[in-house]
PDB file of C-alpha atoms and ligand atoms in Angstrom:
ATOM      1  CA  MET A 250       8.020   3.633  31.487  1.00  0.00           C
ATOM      2  CA  ALA A 251       9.915   1.969  28.819  1.00  0.00           C
ATOM      3  CA  VAL A 252      12.833   0.051  28.642  1.00  0.00           C
ATOM      4  CA  ARG A 253      15.599   1.731  25.843  1.00  0.00           C
ATOM      5  CA  ILE A 254      16.822  -0.984  23.590  1.00  0.00           C
ATOM      6  CA  ASP A 255      20.158  -0.683  23.876  1.00  0.00           C
ATOM      7  CA  GLY A 256      21.271  -0.324  19.690  1.00  0.00           C
ATOM      8  CA  LYS A 257      25.159   0.240  20.620  1.00  0.00           C
ATOM      9  CA  ALA A 258      25.675  -2.503  22.697  1.00  0.00           C
ATOM     10  CA  LEU A 259      23.712  -5.279  20.431  1.00  0.00           C
ATOM     11  CA  ALA A 260      25.276  -4.055  17.352  1.00  0.00           C
ATOM     12  CA  ALA A 261      28.871  -4.263  19.761  1.00  0.00           C
ATOM     13  CA  LYS A 262      27.941  -7.854  19.794  1.00  0.00           C
ATOM     14  CA  VAL A 263      26.850  -8.739  17.212  1.00  0.00           C
ATOM     15  CA  LYS A 264      30.248  -7.465  15.401  1.00  0.00           C
ATOM     16  CA  ASP A 265      32.352  -9.597  18.109  1.00  0.00           C
ATOM     17  CA  GLN A 266      30.548 -12.510  16.874  1.00  0.00           C
ATOM     18  CA  VAL A 267      31.634 -11.568  12.932  1.00  0.00           C
ATOM     19  CA  ARG A 268      35.192 -11.305  14.205  1.00  0.00           C
ATOM     20  CA  GLU A 269      34.837 -14.429  15.721  1.00  0.00           C
ATOM     21  CA  GLU A 270      33.840 -16.009  12.712  1.00  0.00           C
ATOM     22  CA  ALA A 271      35.307 -14.459  10.214  1.00  0.00           C
ATOM     23  CA  ALA A 272      39.203 -15.740  11.826  1.00  0.00           C
ATOM     24  CA  GLN A 273      38.276 -19.131  11.278  1.00  0.00           C
ATOM     25  CA  LEU A 274      37.472 -18.490   7.079  1.00  0.00           C
ATOM     26  CA  PRO A 275      40.310 -19.609   4.827  1.00  0.00           C
ATOM     27  CA  ARG A 276      40.288 -15.828   3.457  1.00  0.00           C
ATOM     28  CA  ARG A 277      39.592 -12.464   5.492  1.00  0.00           C
ATOM     29  CA  PRO A 278      36.044 -11.493   3.980  1.00  0.00           C
ATOM     30  CA  GLY A 279      36.773  -8.206   1.737  1.00  0.00           C
ATOM     31  CA  LEU A 280      34.485  -5.141   1.335  1.00  0.00           C
ATOM     32  CA  ALA A 281      34.747  -3.196  -1.501  1.00  0.00           C
ATOM     33  CA  VAL A 282      33.098   0.103  -1.421  1.00  0.00           C
ATOM     34  CA  ILE A 283      32.578   2.930  -4.146  1.00  0.00           C
ATOM     35  CA  LEU A 284      32.233   6.321  -3.045  1.00  0.00           C
ATOM     36  CA  VAL A 285      31.473   8.498  -6.592  1.00  0.00           C
ATOM     37  CA  GLY A 286      31.703  12.544  -5.408  1.00  0.00           C
ATOM     38  CA  ASP A 287      32.679  14.547  -1.910  1.00  0.00           C
ATOM     39  CA  ASP A 288      28.886  14.656  -0.416  1.00  0.00           C
ATOM     40  CA  PRO A 289      30.505  15.195   3.251  1.00  0.00           C
ATOM     41  CA  ALA A 290      28.173  12.969   4.704  1.00  0.00           C
ATOM     42  CA  SER A 291      28.322  10.042   2.044  1.00  0.00           C
ATOM     43  CA  GLN A 292      32.085  10.272   3.453  1.00  0.00           C
ATOM     44  CA  VAL A 293      31.234  10.256   7.134  1.00  0.00           C
ATOM     45  CA  TYR A 294      28.643   6.821   6.280  1.00  0.00           C
ATOM     46  CA  VAL A 295      32.141   5.586   4.705  1.00  0.00           C
ATOM     47  CA  ARG A 296      34.550   6.459   6.915  1.00  0.00           C
ATOM     48  CA  GLY A 297      32.099   4.055   9.789  1.00  0.00           C
ATOM     49  CA  LYS A 298      32.322   1.499   7.279  1.00  0.00           C
ATOM     50  CA  GLU A 299      35.458   0.862   7.164  1.00  0.00           C
ATOM     51  CA  LYS A 300      36.394   1.442  11.113  1.00  0.00           C
ATOM     52  CA  ASP A 301      33.605  -1.388  11.211  1.00  0.00           C
ATOM     53  CA  CYS A 302      35.357  -3.180   8.498  1.00  0.00           C
ATOM     54  CA  ALA A 303      38.342  -2.997  10.564  1.00  0.00           C
ATOM     55  CA  ALA A 304      37.268  -3.543  14.285  1.00  0.00           C
ATOM     56  CA  CYS A 305      35.616  -7.429  12.327  1.00  0.00           C
ATOM     57  CA  GLY A 306      38.366  -8.783  10.612  1.00  0.00           C
ATOM     58  CA  ILE A 307      37.337  -7.726   6.919  1.00  0.00           C
ATOM     59  CA  GLU A 308      39.349  -6.259   4.899  1.00  0.00           C
ATOM     60  CA  SER A 309      37.810  -2.667   2.635  1.00  0.00           C
ATOM     61  CA  PHE A 310      38.681  -1.749  -0.233  1.00  0.00           C
ATOM     62  CA  GLU A 311      37.980   1.502  -0.875  1.00  0.00           C
ATOM     63  CA  HIS A 312      36.923   3.060  -4.873  1.00  0.00           C
ATOM     64  CA  ARG A 313      36.543   7.050  -4.533  1.00  0.00           C
ATOM     65  CA  LEU A 314      36.131   8.711  -7.933  1.00  0.00           C
ATOM     66  CA  PRO A 315      35.357  12.068  -8.905  1.00  0.00           C
ATOM     67  CA  ALA A 316      31.288  13.241  -8.944  1.00  0.00           C
ATOM     68  CA  GLU A 317      32.324  13.541 -12.750  1.00  0.00           C
ATOM     69  CA  THR A 318      32.663   9.961 -13.157  1.00  0.00           C
ATOM     70  CA  ALA A 319      30.450   8.871 -16.650  1.00  0.00           C
ATOM     71  CA  GLN A 320      28.100   6.212 -15.719  1.00  0.00           C
ATOM     72  CA  GLU A 321      29.924   3.260 -18.136  1.00  0.00           C
ATOM     73  CA  ASP A 322      33.197   3.663 -15.717  1.00  0.00           C
ATOM     74  CA  LEU A 323      31.368   3.114 -12.798  1.00  0.00           C
ATOM     75  CA  LEU A 324      29.627   0.088 -14.318  1.00  0.00           C
ATOM     76  CA  ALA A 325      32.841  -0.399 -15.274  1.00  0.00           C
ATOM     77  CA  LEU A 326      34.488  -0.666 -11.582  1.00  0.00           C
ATOM     78  CA  VAL A 327      31.543  -2.754 -10.324  1.00  0.00           C
ATOM     79  CA  ARG A 328      32.315  -5.522 -13.258  1.00  0.00           C
ATOM     80  CA  GLU A 329      35.829  -5.379 -12.497  1.00  0.00           C
ATOM     81  CA  LEU A 330      34.853  -6.066  -8.446  1.00  0.00           C
ATOM     82  CA  ASN A 331      32.307  -8.631  -9.424  1.00  0.00           C
ATOM     83  CA  ALA A 332      35.084 -10.766 -11.009  1.00  0.00           C
ATOM     84  CA  ASP A 333      37.440  -9.947  -8.040  1.00  0.00           C
ATOM     85  CA  SER A 334      37.856 -12.910  -5.514  1.00  0.00           C
ATOM     86  CA  ALA A 335      39.238 -10.924  -3.267  1.00  0.00           C
ATOM     87  CA  VAL A 336      35.696  -9.017  -2.927  1.00  0.00           C
ATOM     88  CA  ASP A 337      32.757 -10.681  -1.017  1.00  0.00           C
ATOM     89  CA  GLY A 338      31.000  -7.748  -1.102  1.00  0.00           C
ATOM     90  CA  ILE A 339      30.447  -4.807  -2.979  1.00  0.00           C
ATOM     91  CA  LEU A 340      28.898  -1.216  -1.531  1.00  0.00           C
ATOM     92  CA  VAL A 341      28.161   1.986  -3.941  1.00  0.00           C
ATOM     93  CA  GLN A 342      27.383   4.193  -0.951  1.00  0.00           C
ATOM     94  CA  LEU A 343      24.309   6.215  -2.245  1.00  0.00           C
ATOM     95  CA  PRO A 344      22.925   8.937  -3.375  1.00  0.00           C
ATOM     96  CA  LEU A 345      25.094   8.743  -6.239  1.00  0.00           C
ATOM     97  CA  PRO A 346      25.654  12.468  -8.406  1.00  0.00           C
ATOM     98  CA  GLY A 347      22.374  13.161 -10.183  1.00  0.00           C
ATOM     99  CA  HIS A 348      24.153  12.435 -14.205  1.00  0.00           C
ATOM    100  CA  LEU A 349      24.397   8.696 -12.785  1.00  0.00           C
ATOM    101  CA  ASN A 350      21.778   5.956 -12.928  1.00  0.00           C
ATOM    102  CA  GLY A 351      21.683   4.481  -9.500  1.00  0.00           C
ATOM    103  CA  GLU A 352      19.181   1.708 -10.000  1.00  0.00           C
ATOM    104  CA  GLN A 353      20.949   0.800 -13.391  1.00  0.00           C
ATOM    105  CA  VAL A 354      24.592   0.487 -10.830  1.00  0.00           C
ATOM    106  CA  ILE A 355      22.872  -1.456  -8.364  1.00  0.00           C
ATOM    107  CA  ASN A 356      21.440  -3.750 -10.609  1.00  0.00           C
ATOM    108  CA  ALA A 357      24.815  -4.454 -12.424  1.00  0.00           C
ATOM    109  CA  ILE A 358      26.345  -6.019  -8.727  1.00  0.00           C
ATOM    110  CA  VAL A 359      26.408  -9.380  -9.255  1.00  0.00           C
ATOM    111  CA  PRO A 360      23.611 -10.599  -6.589  1.00  0.00           C
ATOM    112  CA  ASP A 361      25.991 -12.842  -4.247  1.00  0.00           C
ATOM    113  CA  LYS A 362      28.279  -9.632  -3.824  1.00  0.00           C
ATOM    114  CA  ASP A 363      24.963  -7.362  -2.776  1.00  0.00           C
ATOM    115  CA  VAL A 364      25.777  -6.995   0.573  1.00  0.00           C
ATOM    116  CA  ASP A 365      23.037  -4.226   1.226  1.00  0.00           C
ATOM    117  CA  CYS A 366      20.304  -6.085  -0.442  1.00  0.00           C
ATOM    118  CA  PHE A 367      19.360  -3.514  -2.548  1.00  0.00           C
ATOM    119  CA  HIS A 368      19.381  -5.789  -6.471  1.00  0.00           C
ATOM    120  CA  PRO A 369      16.170  -7.282  -7.278  1.00  0.00           C
ATOM    121  CA  PHE A 370      17.029 -11.043  -7.026  1.00  0.00           C
ATOM    122  CA  ASN A 371      17.869 -10.832  -3.656  1.00  0.00           C
ATOM    123  CA  VAL A 372      14.143  -8.327  -2.767  1.00  0.00           C
ATOM    124  CA  GLY A 373      12.386 -11.295  -4.833  1.00  0.00           C
ATOM    125  CA  ARG A 374      14.606 -14.099  -2.871  1.00  0.00           C
ATOM    126  CA  MET A 375      13.570 -12.310   0.334  1.00  0.00           C
ATOM    127  CA  ALA A 376      10.205 -11.746  -0.721  1.00  0.00           C
ATOM    128  CA  ILE A 377       9.532 -15.319  -1.497  1.00  0.00           C
ATOM    129  CA  GLY A 378      11.227 -16.368   1.464  1.00  0.00           C
ATOM    130  CA  GLU A 379      14.820 -17.813   0.127  1.00  0.00           C
ATOM    131  CA  PRO A 380      16.735 -15.257   1.581  1.00  0.00           C
ATOM    132  CA  VAL A 381      21.005 -14.680   0.730  1.00  0.00           C
ATOM    133  CA  PHE A 382      20.705 -11.426   2.915  1.00  0.00           C
ATOM    134  CA  LEU A 383      18.553  -8.951   4.376  1.00  0.00           C
ATOM    135  CA  PRO A 384      18.402  -5.447   4.479  1.00  0.00           C
ATOM    136  CA  CYS A 385      20.726  -4.259   7.006  1.00  0.00           C
ATOM    137  CA  THR A 386      17.956  -1.608   8.241  1.00  0.00           C
ATOM    138  CA  PRO A 387      15.161  -4.272   8.862  1.00  0.00           C
ATOM    139  CA  ALA A 388      17.439  -7.030   9.727  1.00  0.00           C
ATOM    140  CA  GLY A 389      18.870  -4.946  12.718  1.00  0.00           C
ATOM    141  CA  VAL A 390      14.998  -4.035  13.721  1.00  0.00           C
ATOM    142  CA  LEU A 391      14.438  -7.666  14.203  1.00  0.00           C
ATOM    143  CA  GLU A 392      17.448  -8.175  15.917  1.00  0.00           C
ATOM    144  CA  MET A 393      16.594  -6.052  18.503  1.00  0.00           C
ATOM    145  CA  LEU A 394      13.278  -7.745  18.641  1.00  0.00           C
ATOM    146  CA  ARG A 395      14.304 -10.913  19.165  1.00  0.00           C
ATOM    147  CA  GLU A 396      17.670 -10.252  21.153  1.00  0.00           C
ATOM    148  CA  TYR A 397      14.911  -8.577  23.782  1.00  0.00           C
ATOM    149  CA  ASP A 398      12.205 -11.299  23.750  1.00  0.00           C
ATOM    150  CA  ILE A 399       9.643  -9.178  22.479  1.00  0.00           C
ATOM    151  CA  PRO A 400       7.341 -11.634  20.629  1.00  0.00           C
ATOM    152  CA  ILE A 401       5.839 -10.693  16.953  1.00  0.00           C
ATOM    153  CA  ARG A 402       3.912 -13.826  16.368  1.00  0.00           C
ATOM    154  CA  GLY A 403       0.003 -12.314  16.426  1.00  0.00           C
ATOM    155  CA  LYS A 404       1.291  -8.756  17.421  1.00  0.00           C
ATOM    156  CA  ARG A 405      -0.606  -5.534  15.620  1.00  0.00           C
ATOM    157  CA  CYS A 406       2.452  -4.236  13.487  1.00  0.00           C
ATOM    158  CA  VAL A 407       2.238  -0.732  11.637  1.00  0.00           C
ATOM    159  CA  VAL A 408       5.237   0.768   9.531  1.00  0.00           C
ATOM    160  CA  LEU A 409       5.201   3.930   9.030  1.00  0.00           C
ATOM    161  CA  GLY A 410       6.875   4.847   5.408  1.00  0.00           C
ATOM    162  CA  ARG A 411       6.817   2.013   1.808  1.00  0.00           C
ATOM    163  CA  SER A 412      10.010   3.184   0.565  1.00  0.00           C
ATOM    164  CA  ASN A 413      11.972   0.149  -0.530  1.00  0.00           C
ATOM    165  CA  ILE A 414      14.976   0.463   1.884  1.00  0.00           C
ATOM    166  CA  VAL A 415      13.151   0.531   4.947  1.00  0.00           C
ATOM    167  CA  GLY A 416       9.451   0.110   5.137  1.00  0.00           C
ATOM    168  CA  LYS A 417       8.791  -2.427   2.348  1.00  0.00           C
ATOM    169  CA  PRO A 418      11.364  -4.784   3.218  1.00  0.00           C
ATOM    170  CA  MET A 419      10.083  -4.279   7.328  1.00  0.00           C
ATOM    171  CA  ALA A 420       6.533  -5.015   6.337  1.00  0.00           C
ATOM    172  CA  MET A 421       7.546  -8.258   4.526  1.00  0.00           C
ATOM    173  CA  LEU A 422       9.908  -9.375   7.264  1.00  0.00           C
ATOM    174  CA  LEU A 423       7.532  -8.751  10.175  1.00  0.00           C
ATOM    175  CA  THR A 424       4.626 -10.701   8.285  1.00  0.00           C
ATOM    176  CA  GLN A 425       7.042 -13.186   7.918  1.00  0.00           C
ATOM    177  CA  ARG A 426       7.445 -14.065  11.285  1.00  0.00           C
ATOM    178  CA  ASP A 427       3.551 -14.074  11.852  1.00  0.00           C
ATOM    179  CA  GLY A 428       3.251 -10.199  12.768  1.00  0.00           C
ATOM    180  CA  THR A 429      -0.130  -8.855  11.235  1.00  0.00           C
ATOM    181  CA  VAL A 430       1.285  -5.565   9.512  1.00  0.00           C
ATOM    182  CA  THR A 431      -0.224  -2.566   8.069  1.00  0.00           C
ATOM    183  CA  ILE A 432       2.244  -0.234   6.202  1.00  0.00           C
ATOM    184  CA  CYS A 433       1.295   3.314   6.063  1.00  0.00           C
ATOM    185  CA  HIS A 434       2.454   6.601   3.489  1.00  0.00           C
ATOM    186  CA  SER A 435       2.256  10.199   3.242  1.00  0.00           C
ATOM    187  CA  ARG A 436      -1.234   9.719   1.629  1.00  0.00           C
ATOM    188  CA  THR A 437      -2.772   7.407   4.734  1.00  0.00           C
ATOM    189  CA  GLU A 438      -5.829   8.846   6.241  1.00  0.00           C
ATOM    190  CA  ASP A 439      -6.200   8.350   9.838  1.00  0.00           C
ATOM    191  CA  LEU A 440      -2.924   8.045  11.079  1.00  0.00           C
ATOM    192  CA  ALA A 441      -3.615   8.242  14.524  1.00  0.00           C
ATOM    193  CA  GLU A 442      -6.075   6.029  14.343  1.00  0.00           C
ATOM    194  CA  ILE A 443      -4.091   3.285  13.105  1.00  0.00           C
ATOM    195  CA  THR A 444      -0.633   3.826  14.834  1.00  0.00           C
ATOM    196  CA  ARG A 445      -2.914   3.472  18.088  1.00  0.00           C
ATOM    197  CA  GLU A 446      -3.250   0.054  17.456  1.00  0.00           C
ATOM    198  CA  ALA A 447       0.194  -0.929  16.950  1.00  0.00           C
ATOM    199  CA  ASP A 448       1.420  -3.346  19.082  1.00  0.00           C
ATOM    200  CA  ILE A 449       4.856  -2.751  17.651  1.00  0.00           C
ATOM    201  CA  LEU A 450       5.555   1.117  15.710  1.00  0.00           C
ATOM    202  CA  VAL A 451       8.170   0.999  13.580  1.00  0.00           C
ATOM    203  CA  SER A 452       8.749   4.634  12.127  1.00  0.00           C
ATOM    204  CA  ALA A 453      10.500   5.314   9.446  1.00  0.00           C
ATOM    205  CA  VAL A 454       9.449   8.666   7.568  1.00  0.00           C
ATOM    206  CA  GLY A 455      12.165  11.099   7.928  1.00  0.00           C
ATOM    207  CA  ARG A 456      10.275  14.174  10.145  1.00  0.00           C
ATOM    208  CA  THR A 457      11.650  15.200  13.816  1.00  0.00           C
ATOM    209  CA  LYS A 458       8.931  14.630  16.343  1.00  0.00           C
ATOM    210  CA  PHE A 459       6.403  13.067  14.029  1.00  0.00           C
ATOM    211  CA  VAL A 460       5.288  10.368  16.458  1.00  0.00           C
ATOM    212  CA  THR A 461       3.500  11.502  19.246  1.00  0.00           C
ATOM    213  CA  ALA A 462       2.268  10.229  22.676  1.00  0.00           C
ATOM    214  CA  GLU A 463      -0.774  10.418  21.331  1.00  0.00           C
ATOM    215  CA  MET A 464      -0.275   8.300  18.313  1.00  0.00           C
ATOM    216  CA  VAL A 465       0.860   5.512  20.715  1.00  0.00           C
ATOM    217  CA  LYS A 466      -0.589   2.833  22.422  1.00  0.00           C
ATOM    218  CA  ASP A 467      -0.078   2.123  26.237  1.00  0.00           C
ATOM    219  CA  GLY A 468       2.729  -0.265  26.383  1.00  0.00           C
ATOM    220  CA  ALA A 469       3.622  -0.095  22.781  1.00  0.00           C
ATOM    221  CA  VAL A 470       7.049  -0.613  21.744  1.00  0.00           C
ATOM    222  CA  VAL A 471       8.334   1.864  19.339  1.00  0.00           C
ATOM    223  CA  ILE A 472      11.410   1.549  16.583  1.00  0.00           C
ATOM    224  CA  ASP A 473      12.241   4.418  15.637  1.00  0.00           C
ATOM    225  CA  VAL A 474      14.552   4.029  12.295  1.00  0.00           C
ATOM    226  CA  ALA A 475      14.977   7.325  11.401  1.00  0.00           C
ATOM    227  CA  MET A 476      17.473   9.724  11.045  1.00  0.00           C
ATOM    228  CA  ASN A 477      16.927  13.793  11.137  1.00  0.00           C
ATOM    229  CA  ARG A 478      18.518  17.405  12.126  1.00  0.00           C
ATOM    230  CA  ASP A 479      16.322  18.907  14.844  1.00  0.00           C
ATOM    231  CA  ASP A 480      16.415  22.501  14.674  1.00  0.00           C
ATOM    232  CA  HIS A 481      20.424  22.791  16.728  1.00  0.00           C
ATOM    233  CA  GLY A 482      21.280  20.280  14.172  1.00  0.00           C
ATOM    234  CA  LYS A 483      21.687  17.583  17.005  1.00  0.00           C
ATOM    235  CA  LEU A 484      20.757  13.915  14.962  1.00  0.00           C
ATOM    236  CA  CYS A 485      17.091  12.956  16.479  1.00  0.00           C
ATOM    237  CA  GLY A 486      14.965  10.295  15.063  1.00  0.00           C
ATOM    238  CA  ASP A 487      10.874  10.946  14.141  1.00  0.00           C
ATOM    239  CA  VAL A 488       9.804  10.288  17.628  1.00  0.00           C
ATOM    240  CA  ASP A 489       8.826  12.502  19.878  1.00  0.00           C
ATOM    241  CA  PHE A 490      10.862  10.913  22.770  1.00  0.00           C
ATOM    242  CA  ALA A 491      10.929  12.372  26.435  1.00  0.00           C
ATOM    243  CA  PRO A 492       6.830  11.886  26.249  1.00  0.00           C
ATOM    244  CA  VAL A 493       6.448   8.400  24.150  1.00  0.00           C
ATOM    245  CA  GLU A 494       8.880   6.738  26.362  1.00  0.00           C
ATOM    246  CA  ARG A 495       6.575   7.229  28.995  1.00  0.00           C
ATOM    247  CA  LYS A 496       3.943   5.385  27.581  1.00  0.00           C
ATOM    248  CA  ALA A 497       6.276   2.733  25.661  1.00  0.00           C
ATOM    249  CA  SER A 498       6.787  -0.467  27.066  1.00  0.00           C
ATOM    250  CA  TYR A 499      10.172  -0.488  24.712  1.00  0.00           C
ATOM    251  CA  ILE A 500      11.822   2.139  22.506  1.00  0.00           C
ATOM    252  CA  THR A 501      15.012   2.718  20.406  1.00  0.00           C
ATOM    253  CA  PRO A 502      16.535   6.262  21.196  1.00  0.00           C
ATOM    254  CA  VAL A 503      18.220   8.023  18.355  1.00  0.00           C
ATOM    255  CA  PRO A 504      21.785   8.102  18.215  1.00  0.00           C
ATOM    256  CA  GLY A 505      22.184   4.729  19.484  1.00  0.00           C
ATOM    257  CA  GLY A 506      19.157   2.510  18.262  1.00  0.00           C
ATOM    258  CA  VAL A 507      18.816   1.539  14.830  1.00  0.00           C
ATOM    259  CA  GLY A 508      21.926   3.174  13.100  1.00  0.00           C
ATOM    260  CA  PRO A 509      24.601   1.164  15.149  1.00  0.00           C
ATOM    261  CA  MET A 510      22.230  -2.089  13.987  1.00  0.00           C
ATOM    262  CA  THR A 511      22.022  -1.386  10.448  1.00  0.00           C
ATOM    263  CA  ARG A 512      25.931  -1.156  10.777  1.00  0.00           C
ATOM    264  CA  ALA A 513      26.444  -4.473  12.584  1.00  0.00           C
ATOM    265  CA  LEU A 514      24.145  -6.543  10.498  1.00  0.00           C
ATOM    266  CA  LEU A 515      25.911  -5.494   7.072  1.00  0.00           C
ATOM    267  CA  MET A 516      28.830  -6.812   8.691  1.00  0.00           C
ATOM    268  CA  ARG A 517      27.053  -9.794   8.954  1.00  0.00           C
ATOM    269  CA  ASN A 518      25.759  -9.848   5.366  1.00  0.00           C
ATOM    270  CA  ILE A 519      29.533  -9.569   4.403  1.00  0.00           C
ATOM    271  CA  LEU A 520      30.688 -12.666   6.801  1.00  0.00           C
ATOM    272  CA  THR A 521      27.472 -14.960   4.743  1.00  0.00           C
ATOM    273  CA  ALA A 522      28.884 -13.755   1.649  1.00  0.00           C
ATOM    274  CA  ALA A 523      32.378 -14.537   2.416  1.00  0.00           C
ATOM    275  CA  ARG A 524      31.242 -18.077   3.732  1.00  0.00           C
ATOM    276  CA  ASN A 525      29.462 -18.644   0.668  1.00  0.00           C
ATOM    277  CA  HIS A 526      32.130 -17.933  -1.467  1.00  0.00           C
ATOM    278  CA  GLN A 527      34.816 -19.952   0.295  1.00  0.00           C
ATOM    279  CA  SER A 528      32.736 -23.236   1.116  1.00  0.00           C
TER     280      SER A 528
HETATM  281  P1  NAP Y 870      11.983   7.677   1.935  1.00  0.00           P
HETATM  282  O1  NAP Y 870      11.951   7.583   0.726  1.00  0.00           O
HETATM  283  O2  NAP Y 870      12.029   9.642   1.862  1.00  0.00           O
HETATM  284  O3  NAP Y 870      10.806   6.905   2.265  1.00  0.00           O
HETATM  285  C1  NAP Y 870       9.953   8.457   3.570  1.00  0.00           C
HETATM  286  C2  NAP Y 870       8.723   7.322   3.824  1.00  0.00           C
HETATM  287  O4  NAP Y 870       7.781   8.109   4.432  1.00  0.00           O
HETATM  288  C3  NAP Y 870       7.581   7.684   2.974  1.00  0.00           C
HETATM  289  O5  NAP Y 870       6.943   6.187   2.345  1.00  0.00           O
HETATM  290  C4  NAP Y 870       6.499   8.721   2.156  1.00  0.00           C
HETATM  291  O6  NAP Y 870       5.492   8.405   2.429  1.00  0.00           O
HETATM  292  C5  NAP Y 870       6.241   8.867   4.376  1.00  0.00           C
HETATM  293  N1  NAP Y 870       5.850   9.691   4.582  1.00  0.00           N
HETATM  294  C6  NAP Y 870       6.392  10.712   4.270  1.00  0.00           C
HETATM  295  N2  NAP Y 870       5.731  11.751   5.129  1.00  0.00           N
HETATM  296  C7  NAP Y 870       4.378  10.710   5.779  1.00  0.00           C
HETATM  297  C8  NAP Y 870       3.418  11.238   6.607  1.00  0.00           C
HETATM  298  N3  NAP Y 870       2.992  12.751   7.038  1.00  0.00           N
HETATM  299  N4  NAP Y 870       2.931  10.099   7.056  1.00  0.00           N
HETATM  300  C9  NAP Y 870       2.908   9.078   6.610  1.00  0.00           C
HETATM  301  N5  NAP Y 870       4.174   8.186   6.097  1.00  0.00           N
HETATM  302  C10 NAP Y 870       5.023   9.527   5.266  1.00  0.00           C
HETATM  303  O7  NAP Y 870      12.733   7.676   3.311  1.00  0.00           O
HETATM  304  P2  NAP Y 870      14.101   6.174   3.456  1.00  0.00           P
HETATM  305  O8  NAP Y 870      15.053   5.839   2.873  1.00  0.00           O
HETATM  306  O9  NAP Y 870      12.574   4.794   4.147  1.00  0.00           O
HETATM  307  O10 NAP Y 870      13.922   6.383   5.362  1.00  0.00           O
HETATM  308  C11 NAP Y 870      13.591   7.252   6.268  1.00  0.00           C
HETATM  309  C12 NAP Y 870      14.564   7.494   7.469  1.00  0.00           C
HETATM  310  O11 NAP Y 870      15.139   6.738   8.483  1.00  0.00           O
HETATM  311  C13 NAP Y 870      14.783   8.776   7.484  1.00  0.00           C
HETATM  312  O12 NAP Y 870      15.447   9.452   8.267  1.00  0.00           O
HETATM  313  C14 NAP Y 870      16.207   8.396   7.169  1.00  0.00           C
HETATM  314  O13 NAP Y 870      17.533   8.705   7.118  1.00  0.00           O
HETATM  315  C15 NAP Y 870      16.278   6.950   8.194  1.00  0.00           C
HETATM  316  N6  NAP Y 870      17.165   5.494   7.903  1.00  0.00           N
HETATM  317  C16 NAP Y 870      17.851   5.191   8.696  1.00  0.00           C
HETATM  318  C17 NAP Y 870      18.568   4.082   8.673  1.00  0.00           C
HETATM  319  C18 NAP Y 870      19.247   4.090  10.027  1.00  0.00           C
HETATM  320  O14 NAP Y 870      19.891   3.138   9.357  1.00  0.00           O
HETATM  321  N7  NAP Y 870      19.119   4.233  10.812  1.00  0.00           N
HETATM  322  C19 NAP Y 870      18.533   3.060   7.493  1.00  0.00           C
HETATM  323  C20 NAP Y 870      17.984   3.815   6.258  1.00  0.00           C
HETATM  324  C21 NAP Y 870      17.153   5.322   6.773  1.00  0.00           C
HETATM  325  P3  NAP Y 870       5.743   8.281   0.157  1.00  0.00           P
HETATM  326  O15 NAP Y 870       5.283   7.215  -0.018  1.00  0.00           O
HETATM  327  O16 NAP Y 870       3.607   8.219   0.368  1.00  0.00           O
HETATM  328  O17 NAP Y 870       6.264   9.077  -0.124  1.00  0.00           O
END
C-alpha cells in the first residue's frame, strides 16, 4: 500500500515559512490579481489566492474587470502594475474571455513580477537552469519529492501531458535533477508500455481514471496533477486511485495533493520577488 503524500500538510509548512520570512522584510510583499469577467471557477481560485496571501502576510490587490474589457485597457492596467512599487507579483487569472489575447497580456508583465513563471523570458531562464521563479505546479511536485526523500537522479520519469504550464516544465525540471524523462501526449503510441517503465509517473492529462493500475509498475511513485470532476461532480485526478494506491510506493491524493502545493509555491514566488525588489 502506497504512502499518501500529504500535500495539504506540506503546503501549510511552506506557507508558514513564507509568513516568517515575509515578516522580516522592510515592506510587506504585494500581489496584484487581475480577474476579467465572472467565471465562477476563476472567482473561487482568486478567493483562494487572496486567503493564502492573508495567511502569509502578503498584501493582495484585487482588480476585477468586466467581461467586455478591451485588450488595450487590460494592457494599460498591467503596465500600471508593472510600475507600482507596492506590487511584487502580478497574476492574471486564466482563462480570459475569448476576445482577449492572453499571450500578449502575459508577455506584458515585467518578468520580475511574473510569479506564475509564464513569461517567455522566465521560461527561457528555467530552460537554461538559471531560474528566477519556477512554475508553481511543477515546483510543488519537486518539493513533495524532496520532502519525502524520493530520489530523482537516475530514475525513469514519465510525464503524461505536454502543456506549457505543467507537462513541459515538469519534464524539464526532472531532467535538470538528473531524471531520465519521457514525455507522453495524445499521439503517444503504446502508452501503457511506457508508463509501466516509470519509477516516477506524473500525470497531467485531465481525464478521470485515465491512469489504471495496469499502467503502473509495482513500487512506482505516482503524482497526480489533474483536477477533474467525476460523474458526481466531485474533485478527482487522472489516477484510478484505489487500485493504483495498492501498487504504488507513494501517491498523491486529489484533493489534498498537488493542488495545495501549487498555491503554496505561488506564495513562495511572491516572497522571492519581494526580496529581489527590496534588496
Ligand atoms: P492541457 O493543456 O489540456 O494538457 C493536457 C495534456 O494531456 C496534453 O498535452 C494532451 O496531449 C495530453 N493528453 C490528452 N489526452 C491524452 C491521452 N489520451 N494520452 C496521453 N496524453 C493525453 O492541460 P494542463 O493545463 O496541462 O492541465 C492538466 C490537468 O492538470 C488538468 O486536469 C488541470 O486541471 C490540472 N492542473 C492542476 C493544477 C494543480 O494545481 N493541481 C495546475 C494546473 C493544471 P496533446 O498535447 O497531444 O493534446
